[in-house]
């Protein structure tokens, strides 16, 4: 999918938001407990900061839709990643998202752009009320606008690739000293190098590999959550790509907005070790 198609998809989501706010005020998404919609991860899908969850990116019930937008930034020693995304969640069943990432190499004047289209479908359950976890399947199609850097480091496919995942998420009410707890497990099939910023596949491996991802957190009130995440990464290029972790605190004053601050430990990126720094994300639900 090219950049024009992504821009058209973004316009479509924005148009749905405008039309819906005028014609369907009764469809405003308020059907879930505050905080149970999760956040928006760095690739635009509903979830944590670096891990997609089974939750959909909104508070819609079976009769509602929701539309949201997110701005995120990760600033580590030698690199900076910015992400702008929009998503629509339909009837507590389907999520569609679009995102654009800007990956900057500090001091080098290099800005790599990656466009992502995500799709998620809920297979089973409710994150709070079902006995077993909510389970969803999803995909993320990724397209690099400039493939020069990916080619230079040896990516087998320096233009585009697709990740596939299945996620299970559960909120346990009053589970830890009376506070609500949440956990998520995700299995991702991927060829992506550094999420796709450095292309897909490489001299070490050009096949899909199954990577495990996990999140856990405690909701200390209706508005404050603390937790951590882990994301396993392939090393297709032989550059020592490390797994990712982050430690986050989220402030959720209402269902319309949330703010997340995290300390991200991203390890080695393109051979540069020790890439740690701050992650900041602001999400707004238009309805």
Short mmCIF file of N, CA, C and O in Angstrom, two decimals, residues 78-80 104-110:
data_model
loop_
_atom_site.label_atom_id
_atom_site.label_comp_id
_atom_site.label_asym_id
_atom_site.label_seq_id
_atom_site.Cartn_x
_atom_site.Cartn_y
_atom_site.Cartn_z
N UNK A 78 20.72 7.96 20.69
CA UNK A 78 21.15 8.31 19.33
C UNK A 78 20.02 8.45 18.33
O UNK A 78 20.26 8.81 17.17
N UNK A 79 18.79 8.15 18.77
CA UNK A 79 17.66 8.12 17.83
C UNK A 79 16.42 8.76 18.47
O UNK A 79 16.31 8.85 19.69
N UNK A 80 15.50 9.17 17.60
CA UNK A 80 14.21 9.69 18.04
C UNK A 80 13.12 9.13 17.14
O UNK A 80 13.24 9.18 15.91
N UNK A 104 14.31 9.31 13.42
CA UNK A 104 15.38 10.27 13.18
C UNK A 104 16.69 9.77 13.77
O UNK A 104 16.74 9.37 14.94
N UNK A 105 17.75 9.80 12.97
CA UNK A 105 19.09 9.54 13.47
C UNK A 105 19.68 10.88 13.88
O UNK A 105 19.93 11.75 13.02
N UNK A 106 19.87 11.08 15.15
CA UNK A 106 20.27 12.38 15.66
C UNK A 106 21.64 12.80 15.08
O UNK A 106 22.59 12.01 15.04
N UNK A 107 21.70 14.05 14.64
CA UNK A 107 22.95 14.61 14.15
C UNK A 107 23.33 14.18 12.75
O UNK A 107 24.33 14.65 12.21
N UNK A 108 22.53 13.29 12.13
CA UNK A 108 22.87 12.80 10.79
C UNK A 108 21.94 13.34 9.71
O UNK A 108 22.18 13.12 8.52
N UNK A 109 20.89 14.04 10.11
CA UNK A 109 19.95 14.57 9.14
C UNK A 109 19.15 13.51 8.41
O UNK A 109 18.67 13.73 7.30
N UNK A 110 19.00 12.35 9.03
CA UNK A 110 18.27 11.23 8.42
C UNK A 110 16.93 11.07 9.11
O UNK A 110 16.85 10.96 10.34
#
